[in-house]
PDB file of C-alpha atoms in Angstrom:
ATOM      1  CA  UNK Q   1       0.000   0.000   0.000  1.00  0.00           C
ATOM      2  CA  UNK Q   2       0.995   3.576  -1.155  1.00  0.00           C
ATOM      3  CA  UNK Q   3       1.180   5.305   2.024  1.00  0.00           C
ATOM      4  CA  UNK Q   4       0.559   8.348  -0.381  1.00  0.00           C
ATOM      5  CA  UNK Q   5      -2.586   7.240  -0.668  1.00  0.00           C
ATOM      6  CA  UNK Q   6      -4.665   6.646   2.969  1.00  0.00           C
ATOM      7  CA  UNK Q   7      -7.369   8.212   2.870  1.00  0.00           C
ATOM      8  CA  UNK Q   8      -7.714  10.489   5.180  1.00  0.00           C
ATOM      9  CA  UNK Q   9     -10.725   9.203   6.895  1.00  0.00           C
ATOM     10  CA  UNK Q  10      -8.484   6.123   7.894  1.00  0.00           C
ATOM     11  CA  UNK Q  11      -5.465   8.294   9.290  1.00  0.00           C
ATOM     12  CA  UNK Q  12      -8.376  10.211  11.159  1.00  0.00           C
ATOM     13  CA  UNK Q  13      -8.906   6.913  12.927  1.00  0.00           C
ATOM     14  CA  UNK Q  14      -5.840   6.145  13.674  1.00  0.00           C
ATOM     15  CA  UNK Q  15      -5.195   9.281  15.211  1.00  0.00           C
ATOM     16  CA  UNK Q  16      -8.449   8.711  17.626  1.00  0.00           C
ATOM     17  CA  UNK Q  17      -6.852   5.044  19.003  1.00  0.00           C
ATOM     18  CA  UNK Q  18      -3.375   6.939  19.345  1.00  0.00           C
ATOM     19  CA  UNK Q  19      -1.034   6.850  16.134  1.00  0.00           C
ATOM     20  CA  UNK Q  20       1.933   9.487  16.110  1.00  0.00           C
ATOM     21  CA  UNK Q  21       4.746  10.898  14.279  1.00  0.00           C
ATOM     22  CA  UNK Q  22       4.769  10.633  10.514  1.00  0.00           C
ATOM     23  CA  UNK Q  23       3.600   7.685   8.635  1.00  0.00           C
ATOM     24  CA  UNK Q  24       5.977   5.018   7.154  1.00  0.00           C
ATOM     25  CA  UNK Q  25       4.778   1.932   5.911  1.00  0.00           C
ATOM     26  CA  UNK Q  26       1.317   0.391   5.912  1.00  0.00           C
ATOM     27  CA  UNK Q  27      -0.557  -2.992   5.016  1.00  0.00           C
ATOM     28  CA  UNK Q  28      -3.918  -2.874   3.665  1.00  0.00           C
ATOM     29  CA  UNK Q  29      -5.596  -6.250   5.405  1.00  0.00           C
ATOM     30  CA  UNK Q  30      -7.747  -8.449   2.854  1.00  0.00           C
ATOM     31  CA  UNK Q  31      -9.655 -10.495   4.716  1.00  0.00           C
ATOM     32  CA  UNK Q  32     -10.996 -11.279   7.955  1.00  0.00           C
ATOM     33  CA  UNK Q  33      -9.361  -9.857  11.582  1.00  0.00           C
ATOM     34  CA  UNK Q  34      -9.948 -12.709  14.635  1.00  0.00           C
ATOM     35  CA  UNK Q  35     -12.086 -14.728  11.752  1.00  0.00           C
ATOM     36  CA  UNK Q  36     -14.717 -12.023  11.545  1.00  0.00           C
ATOM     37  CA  UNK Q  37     -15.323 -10.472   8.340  1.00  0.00           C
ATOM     38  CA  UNK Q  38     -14.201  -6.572   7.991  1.00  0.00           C
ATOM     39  CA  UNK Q  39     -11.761  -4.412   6.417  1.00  0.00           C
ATOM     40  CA  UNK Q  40      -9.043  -2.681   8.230  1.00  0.00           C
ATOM     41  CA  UNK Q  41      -5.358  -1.543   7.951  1.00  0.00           C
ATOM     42  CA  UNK Q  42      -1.486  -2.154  10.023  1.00  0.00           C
ATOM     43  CA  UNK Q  43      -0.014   1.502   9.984  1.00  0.00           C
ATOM     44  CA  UNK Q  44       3.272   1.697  10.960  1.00  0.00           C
ATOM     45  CA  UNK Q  45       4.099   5.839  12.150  1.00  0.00           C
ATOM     46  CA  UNK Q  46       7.112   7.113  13.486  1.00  0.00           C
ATOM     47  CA  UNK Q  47       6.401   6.679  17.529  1.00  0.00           C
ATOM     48  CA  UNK Q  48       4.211   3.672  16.998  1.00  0.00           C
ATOM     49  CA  UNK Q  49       2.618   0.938  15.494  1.00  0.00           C
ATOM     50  CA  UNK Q  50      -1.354   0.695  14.788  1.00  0.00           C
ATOM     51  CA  UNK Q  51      -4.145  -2.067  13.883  1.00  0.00           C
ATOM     52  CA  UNK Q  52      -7.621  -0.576  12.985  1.00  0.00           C
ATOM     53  CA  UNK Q  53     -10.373  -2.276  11.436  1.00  0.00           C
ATOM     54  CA  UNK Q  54     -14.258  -2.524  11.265  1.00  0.00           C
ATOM     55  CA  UNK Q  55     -16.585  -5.649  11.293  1.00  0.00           C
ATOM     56  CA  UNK Q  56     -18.748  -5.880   8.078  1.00  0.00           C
ATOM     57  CA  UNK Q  57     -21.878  -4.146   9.100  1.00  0.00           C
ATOM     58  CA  UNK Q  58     -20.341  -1.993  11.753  1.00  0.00           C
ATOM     59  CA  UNK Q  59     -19.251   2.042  11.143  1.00  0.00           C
ATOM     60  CA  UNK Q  60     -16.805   2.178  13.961  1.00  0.00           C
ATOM     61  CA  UNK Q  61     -12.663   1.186  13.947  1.00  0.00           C
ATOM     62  CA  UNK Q  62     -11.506  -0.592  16.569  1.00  0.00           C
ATOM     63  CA  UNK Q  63      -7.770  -1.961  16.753  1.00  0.00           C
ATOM     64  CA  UNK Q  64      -4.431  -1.818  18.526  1.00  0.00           C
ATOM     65  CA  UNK Q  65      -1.980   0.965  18.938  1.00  0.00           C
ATOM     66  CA  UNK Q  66       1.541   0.247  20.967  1.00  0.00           C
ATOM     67  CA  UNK Q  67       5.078   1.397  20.549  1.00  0.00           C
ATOM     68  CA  UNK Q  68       7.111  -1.585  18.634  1.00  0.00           C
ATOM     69  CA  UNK Q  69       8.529  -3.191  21.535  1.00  0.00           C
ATOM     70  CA  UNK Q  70       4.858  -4.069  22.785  1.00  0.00           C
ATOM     71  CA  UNK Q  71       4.514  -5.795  19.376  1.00  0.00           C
ATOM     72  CA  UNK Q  72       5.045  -8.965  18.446  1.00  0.00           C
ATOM     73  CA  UNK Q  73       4.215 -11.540  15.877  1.00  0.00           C
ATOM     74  CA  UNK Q  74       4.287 -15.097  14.753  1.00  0.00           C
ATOM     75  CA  UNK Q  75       2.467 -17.629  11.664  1.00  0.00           C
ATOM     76  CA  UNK Q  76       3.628 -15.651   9.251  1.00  0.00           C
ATOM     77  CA  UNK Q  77       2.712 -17.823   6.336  1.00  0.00           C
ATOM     78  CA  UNK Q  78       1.610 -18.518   3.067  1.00  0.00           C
ATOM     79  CA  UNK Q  79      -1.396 -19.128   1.766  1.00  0.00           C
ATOM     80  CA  UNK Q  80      -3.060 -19.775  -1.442  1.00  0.00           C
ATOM     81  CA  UNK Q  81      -3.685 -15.606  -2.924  1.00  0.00           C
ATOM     82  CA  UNK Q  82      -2.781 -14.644   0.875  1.00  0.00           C
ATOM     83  CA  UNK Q  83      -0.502 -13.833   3.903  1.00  0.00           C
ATOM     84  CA  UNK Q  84      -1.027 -14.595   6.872  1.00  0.00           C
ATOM     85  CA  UNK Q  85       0.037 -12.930  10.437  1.00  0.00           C
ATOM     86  CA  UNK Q  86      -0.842 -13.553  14.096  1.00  0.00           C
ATOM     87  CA  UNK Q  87       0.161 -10.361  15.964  1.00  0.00           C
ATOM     88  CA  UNK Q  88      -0.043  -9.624  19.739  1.00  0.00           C
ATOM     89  CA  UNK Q  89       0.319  -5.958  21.235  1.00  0.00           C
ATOM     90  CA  UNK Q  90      -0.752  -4.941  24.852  1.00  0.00           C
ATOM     91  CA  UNK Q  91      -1.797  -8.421  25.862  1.00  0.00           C
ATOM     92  CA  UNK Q  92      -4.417  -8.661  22.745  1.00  0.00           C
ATOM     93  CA  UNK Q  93      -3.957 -11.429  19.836  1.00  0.00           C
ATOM     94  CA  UNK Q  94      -5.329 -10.774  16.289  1.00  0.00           C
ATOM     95  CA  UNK Q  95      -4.928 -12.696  13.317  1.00  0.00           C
ATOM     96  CA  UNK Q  96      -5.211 -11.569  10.104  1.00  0.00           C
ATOM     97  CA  UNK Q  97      -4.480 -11.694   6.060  1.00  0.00           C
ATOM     98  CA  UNK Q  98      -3.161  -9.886   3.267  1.00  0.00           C
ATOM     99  CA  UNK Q  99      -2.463  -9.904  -0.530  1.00  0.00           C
ATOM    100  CA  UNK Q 100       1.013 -10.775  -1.764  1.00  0.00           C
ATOM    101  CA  UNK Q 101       0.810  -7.387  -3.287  1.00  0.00           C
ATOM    102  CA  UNK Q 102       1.311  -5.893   0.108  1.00  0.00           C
ATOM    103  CA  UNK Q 103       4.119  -8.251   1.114  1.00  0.00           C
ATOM    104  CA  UNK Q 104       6.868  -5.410   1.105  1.00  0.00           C
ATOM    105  CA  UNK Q 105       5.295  -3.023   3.024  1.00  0.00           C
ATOM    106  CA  UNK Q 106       4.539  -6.281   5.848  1.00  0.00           C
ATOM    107  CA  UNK Q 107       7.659  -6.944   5.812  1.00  0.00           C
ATOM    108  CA  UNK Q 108       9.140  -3.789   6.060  1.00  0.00           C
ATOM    109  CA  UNK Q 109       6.809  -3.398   9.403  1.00  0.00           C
ATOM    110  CA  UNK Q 110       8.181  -7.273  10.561  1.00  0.00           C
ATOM    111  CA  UNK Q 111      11.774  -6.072  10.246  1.00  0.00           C
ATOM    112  CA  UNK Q 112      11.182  -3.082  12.298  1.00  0.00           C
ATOM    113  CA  UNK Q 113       9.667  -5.003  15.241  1.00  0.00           C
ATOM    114  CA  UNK Q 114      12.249  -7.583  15.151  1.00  0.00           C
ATOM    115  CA  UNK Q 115      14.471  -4.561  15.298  1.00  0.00           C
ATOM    116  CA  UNK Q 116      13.138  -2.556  18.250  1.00  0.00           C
ATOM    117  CA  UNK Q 117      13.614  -5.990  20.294  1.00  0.00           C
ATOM    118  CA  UNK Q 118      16.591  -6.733  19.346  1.00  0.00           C
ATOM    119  CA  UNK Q 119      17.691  -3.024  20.442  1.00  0.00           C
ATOM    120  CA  UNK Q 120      19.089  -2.169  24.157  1.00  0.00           C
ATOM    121  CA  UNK Q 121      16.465  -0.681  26.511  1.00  0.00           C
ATOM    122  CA  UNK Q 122      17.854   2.726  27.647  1.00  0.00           C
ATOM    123  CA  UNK Q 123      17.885   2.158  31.718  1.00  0.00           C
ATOM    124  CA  UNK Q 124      17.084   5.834  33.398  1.00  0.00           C
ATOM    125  CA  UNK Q 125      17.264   6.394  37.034  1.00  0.00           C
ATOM    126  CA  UNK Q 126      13.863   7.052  38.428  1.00  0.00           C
ATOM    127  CA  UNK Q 127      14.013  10.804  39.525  1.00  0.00           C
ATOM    128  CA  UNK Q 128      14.437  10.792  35.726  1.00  0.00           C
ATOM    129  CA  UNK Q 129      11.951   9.104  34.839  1.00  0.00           C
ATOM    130  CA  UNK Q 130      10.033  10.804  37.173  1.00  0.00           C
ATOM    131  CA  UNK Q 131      10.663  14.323  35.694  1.00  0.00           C
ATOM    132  CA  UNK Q 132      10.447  12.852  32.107  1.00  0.00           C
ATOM    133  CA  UNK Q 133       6.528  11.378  33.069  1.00  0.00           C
ATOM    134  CA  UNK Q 134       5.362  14.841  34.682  1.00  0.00           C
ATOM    135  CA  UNK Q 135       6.309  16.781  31.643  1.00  0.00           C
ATOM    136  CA  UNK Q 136       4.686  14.167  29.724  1.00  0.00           C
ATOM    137  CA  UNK Q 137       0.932  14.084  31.623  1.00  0.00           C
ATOM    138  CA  UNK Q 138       1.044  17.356  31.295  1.00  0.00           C
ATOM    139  CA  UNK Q 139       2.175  17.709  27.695  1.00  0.00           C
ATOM    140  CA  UNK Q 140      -1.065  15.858  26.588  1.00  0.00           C
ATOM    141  CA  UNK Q 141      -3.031  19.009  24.824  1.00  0.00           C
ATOM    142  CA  UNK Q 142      -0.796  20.529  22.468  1.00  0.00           C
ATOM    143  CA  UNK Q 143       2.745  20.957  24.249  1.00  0.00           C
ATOM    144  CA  UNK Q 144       3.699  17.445  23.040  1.00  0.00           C
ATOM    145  CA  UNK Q 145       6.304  18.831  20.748  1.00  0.00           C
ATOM    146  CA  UNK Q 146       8.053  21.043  23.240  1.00  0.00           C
ATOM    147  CA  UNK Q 147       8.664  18.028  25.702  1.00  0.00           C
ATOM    148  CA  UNK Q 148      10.078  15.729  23.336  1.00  0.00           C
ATOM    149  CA  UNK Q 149      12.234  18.320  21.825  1.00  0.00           C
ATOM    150  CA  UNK Q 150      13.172  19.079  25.506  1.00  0.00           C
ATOM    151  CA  UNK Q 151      13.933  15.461  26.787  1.00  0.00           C
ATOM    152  CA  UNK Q 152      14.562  13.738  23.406  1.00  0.00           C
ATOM    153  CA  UNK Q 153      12.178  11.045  21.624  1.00  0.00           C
ATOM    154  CA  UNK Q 154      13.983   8.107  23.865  1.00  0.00           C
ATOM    155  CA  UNK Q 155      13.184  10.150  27.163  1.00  0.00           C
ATOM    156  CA  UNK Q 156      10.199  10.631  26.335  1.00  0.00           C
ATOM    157  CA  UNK Q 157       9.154   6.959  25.789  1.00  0.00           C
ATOM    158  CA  UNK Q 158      10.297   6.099  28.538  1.00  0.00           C
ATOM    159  CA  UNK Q 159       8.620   8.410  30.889  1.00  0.00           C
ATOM    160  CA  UNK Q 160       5.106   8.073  28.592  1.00  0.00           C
ATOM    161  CA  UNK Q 161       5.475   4.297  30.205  1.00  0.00           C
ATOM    162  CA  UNK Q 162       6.601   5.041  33.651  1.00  0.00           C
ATOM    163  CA  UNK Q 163       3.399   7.629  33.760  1.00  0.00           C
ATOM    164  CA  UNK Q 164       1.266   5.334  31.889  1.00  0.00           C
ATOM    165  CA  UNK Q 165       0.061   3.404  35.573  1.00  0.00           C
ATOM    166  CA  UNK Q 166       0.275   6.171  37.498  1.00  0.00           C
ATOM    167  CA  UNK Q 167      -1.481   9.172  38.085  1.00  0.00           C
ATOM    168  CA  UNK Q 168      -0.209  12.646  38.419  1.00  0.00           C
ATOM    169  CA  UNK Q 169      -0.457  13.180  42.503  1.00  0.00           C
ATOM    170  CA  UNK Q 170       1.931  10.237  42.767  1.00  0.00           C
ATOM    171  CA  UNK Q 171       4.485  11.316  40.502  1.00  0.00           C
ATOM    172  CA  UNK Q 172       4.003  14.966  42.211  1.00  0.00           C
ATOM    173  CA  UNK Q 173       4.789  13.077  45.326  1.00  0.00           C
ATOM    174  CA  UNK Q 174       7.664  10.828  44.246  1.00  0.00           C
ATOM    175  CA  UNK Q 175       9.037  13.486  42.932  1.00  0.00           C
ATOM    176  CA  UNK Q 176       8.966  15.391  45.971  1.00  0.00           C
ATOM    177  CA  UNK Q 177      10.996  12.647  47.885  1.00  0.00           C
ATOM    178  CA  UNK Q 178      13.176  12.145  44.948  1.00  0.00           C
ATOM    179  CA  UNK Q 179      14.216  15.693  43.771  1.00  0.00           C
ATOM    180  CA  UNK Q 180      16.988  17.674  45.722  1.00  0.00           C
ATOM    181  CA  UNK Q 181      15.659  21.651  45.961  1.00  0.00           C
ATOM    182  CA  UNK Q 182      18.024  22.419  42.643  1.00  0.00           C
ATOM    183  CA  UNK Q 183      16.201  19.778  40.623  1.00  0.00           C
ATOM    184  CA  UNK Q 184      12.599  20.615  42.145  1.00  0.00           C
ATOM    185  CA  UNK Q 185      13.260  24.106  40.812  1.00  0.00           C
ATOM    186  CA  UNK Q 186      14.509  23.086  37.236  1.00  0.00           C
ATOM    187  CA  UNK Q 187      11.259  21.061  36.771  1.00  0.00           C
ATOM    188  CA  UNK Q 188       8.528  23.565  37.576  1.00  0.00           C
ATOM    189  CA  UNK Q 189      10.807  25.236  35.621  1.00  0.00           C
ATOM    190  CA  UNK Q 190      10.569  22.742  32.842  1.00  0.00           C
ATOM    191  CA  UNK Q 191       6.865  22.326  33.462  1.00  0.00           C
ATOM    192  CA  UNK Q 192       6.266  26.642  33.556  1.00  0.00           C
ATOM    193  CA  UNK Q 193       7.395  26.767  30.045  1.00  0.00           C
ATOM    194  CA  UNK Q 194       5.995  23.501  29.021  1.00  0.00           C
ATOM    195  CA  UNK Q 195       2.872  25.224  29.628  1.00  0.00           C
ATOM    196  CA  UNK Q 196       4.068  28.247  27.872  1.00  0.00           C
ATOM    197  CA  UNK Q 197       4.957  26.706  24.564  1.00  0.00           C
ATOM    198  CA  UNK Q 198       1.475  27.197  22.399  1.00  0.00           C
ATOM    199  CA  UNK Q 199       2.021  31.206  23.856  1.00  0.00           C
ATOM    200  CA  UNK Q 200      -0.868  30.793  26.723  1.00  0.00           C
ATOM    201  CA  UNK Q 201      -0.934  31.113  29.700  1.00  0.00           C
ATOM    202  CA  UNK Q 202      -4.064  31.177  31.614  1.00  0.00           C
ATOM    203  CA  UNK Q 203      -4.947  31.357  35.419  1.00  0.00           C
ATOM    204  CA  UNK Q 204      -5.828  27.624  35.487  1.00  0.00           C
ATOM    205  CA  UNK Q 205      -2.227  27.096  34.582  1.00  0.00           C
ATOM    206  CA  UNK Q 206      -0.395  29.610  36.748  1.00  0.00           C
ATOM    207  CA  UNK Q 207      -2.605  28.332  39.580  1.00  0.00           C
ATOM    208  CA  UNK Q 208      -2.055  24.859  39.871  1.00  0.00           C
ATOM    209  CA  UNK Q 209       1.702  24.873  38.992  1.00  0.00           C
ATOM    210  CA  UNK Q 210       1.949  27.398  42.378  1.00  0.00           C
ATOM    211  CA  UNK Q 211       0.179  25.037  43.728  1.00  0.00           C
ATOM    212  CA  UNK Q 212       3.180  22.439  42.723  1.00  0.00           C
ATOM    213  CA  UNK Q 213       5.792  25.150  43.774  1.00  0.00           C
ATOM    214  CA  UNK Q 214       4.038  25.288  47.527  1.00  0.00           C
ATOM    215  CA  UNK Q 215       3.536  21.559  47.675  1.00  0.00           C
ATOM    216  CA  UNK Q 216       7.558  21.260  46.828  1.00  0.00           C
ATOM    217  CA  UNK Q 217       8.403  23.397  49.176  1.00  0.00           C
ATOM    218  CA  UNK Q 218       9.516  25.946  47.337  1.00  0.00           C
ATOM    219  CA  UNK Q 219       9.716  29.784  48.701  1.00  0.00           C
ATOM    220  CA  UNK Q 220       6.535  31.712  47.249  1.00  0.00           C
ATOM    221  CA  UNK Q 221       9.129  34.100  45.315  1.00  0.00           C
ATOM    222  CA  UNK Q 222      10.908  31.233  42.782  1.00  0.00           C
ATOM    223  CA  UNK Q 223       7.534  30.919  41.660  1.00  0.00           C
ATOM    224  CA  UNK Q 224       6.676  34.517  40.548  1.00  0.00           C
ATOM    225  CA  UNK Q 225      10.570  35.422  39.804  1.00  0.00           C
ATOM    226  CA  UNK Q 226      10.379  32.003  37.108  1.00  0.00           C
ATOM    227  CA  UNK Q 227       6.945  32.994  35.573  1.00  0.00           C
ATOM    228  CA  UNK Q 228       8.176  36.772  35.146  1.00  0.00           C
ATOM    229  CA  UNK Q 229      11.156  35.737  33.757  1.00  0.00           C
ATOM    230  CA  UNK Q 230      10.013  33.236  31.147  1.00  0.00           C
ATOM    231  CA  UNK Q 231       7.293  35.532  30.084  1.00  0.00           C
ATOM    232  CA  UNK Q 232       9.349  38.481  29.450  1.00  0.00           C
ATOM    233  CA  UNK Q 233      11.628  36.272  27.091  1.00  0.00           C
ATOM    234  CA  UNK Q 234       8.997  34.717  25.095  1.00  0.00           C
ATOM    235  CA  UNK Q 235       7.562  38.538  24.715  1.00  0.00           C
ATOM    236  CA  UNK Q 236      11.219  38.945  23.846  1.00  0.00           C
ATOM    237  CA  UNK Q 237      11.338  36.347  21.914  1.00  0.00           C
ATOM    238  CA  UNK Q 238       7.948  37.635  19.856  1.00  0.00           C
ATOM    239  CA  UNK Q 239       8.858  41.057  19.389  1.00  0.00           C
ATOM    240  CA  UNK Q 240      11.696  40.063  17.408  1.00  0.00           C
ATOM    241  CA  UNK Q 241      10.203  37.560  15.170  1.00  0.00           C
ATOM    242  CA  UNK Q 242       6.750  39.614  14.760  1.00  0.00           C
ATOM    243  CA  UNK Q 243       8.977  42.622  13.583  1.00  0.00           C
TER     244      UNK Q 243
END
């Protein structure tokens, strides 16, 4: 399949179950997913790996989307005018087919899972990880690009798992057992001009990350001294490029 080509109805979908980064290869499947008759497609993106199809009848997608180490696969096989796959992601099995026509682009997606397992696991200490999840829950609407330009794509990864099971008062309070003052400061920091990057900055914002800077610790003053001084550069920043 001529990744050219989705329509953009289908990328649409695979947006909604949680495909990211740009496209790269994809498989158009043929025939039936888990033995029930449908159409759907294997996208493989940048940051991930998706599975979205409908049953025959139905007008919603449903599927799989998991980074490539949460992928696996097995029967790979040939059939008469069809491939065949069994795939497992996030603790679900599907089994599906293909035309030969679409063997290259499979193929292309097999090699890149066998890849990502076959590649070392980046170990992080946990205050890292710790720092690298906040700025990722709070990242979800919009600021996405500024935190993984800030930690890096493999950072990032790694704290979207570590946050992935936890919620955002327990990483507040590891974090707060885990950070020394210095590092406390650098990640409200962090986290102030996180929620600077799509130039707003509303009251809902300011309030709860004081809120972070008094449960921290922190004096009253690093909080206002930090938001004055990242908004004067940005308006720095804009005055220059607007010009």
């Amino acid at each position: 399949m001529d990744v050219r080509y989705i329509l953009s109805s289908v990328a649409k979908e695979a947006d909604n179950i949680g495909a990211s980064g740009k496209l790269r290869a994809g498989v158009r499947l043929s025939g039936a997913v888990n033995n029930e008759r449908g159409e759907g497609y294997w996208l493989l993106y940048e940051d991930n790996l998706v599975l979205i199809y409908r049953r025959l009848g139905e007008r919603d997608y449903e599927g799989c989307c998991g980074e490539l180490h949460e992928w696996s696969f097995s029967d790979y096989r040939e059939e008469k005018y069809a491939l065949k796959l069994q795939c497992s992601c996030n603790g679900n099995t599907y089994t599906f087919e293909f035309t030969p026509a679409e063997r290259e682009a499979a193929e292309v997606i097999l090699n890149t899972i066998t890849q990502a397992h076959a590649a070392p696991q980046a170990v992080y200490p946990e205050a890292l990880l710790v720092m690298a999840g906040l700025l990722n829950l709070l990242s979800g609407d919009g600021h996405e690009e500024f935190a993984v330009e800030l930690l890096g794509k493999t950072l990032w990864r790694a704290g979207k798992r570590y946050a992935a099971d936890r919620t955002l008062p327990e990483l507040v309070n590891t974090g707060n057992s885990l950070f020394s003052i210095e590092q406390k400061e650098s990640v409200l920091a962090n986290l102030i001009e996180l929620r600077m990057s799509d130039n707003v900055w509303s009251s809902e914002e300011a309030g709860a990350l004081k809120e972070l800077n008094d449960v921290w610790g922190l004096p009253p003053e690093y909080f206002e001294n930090c938001t004055g001084v990242l908004l004067r550069r940005r308006s720095i920043g804009e005055l220059f490029f607007k010009g």
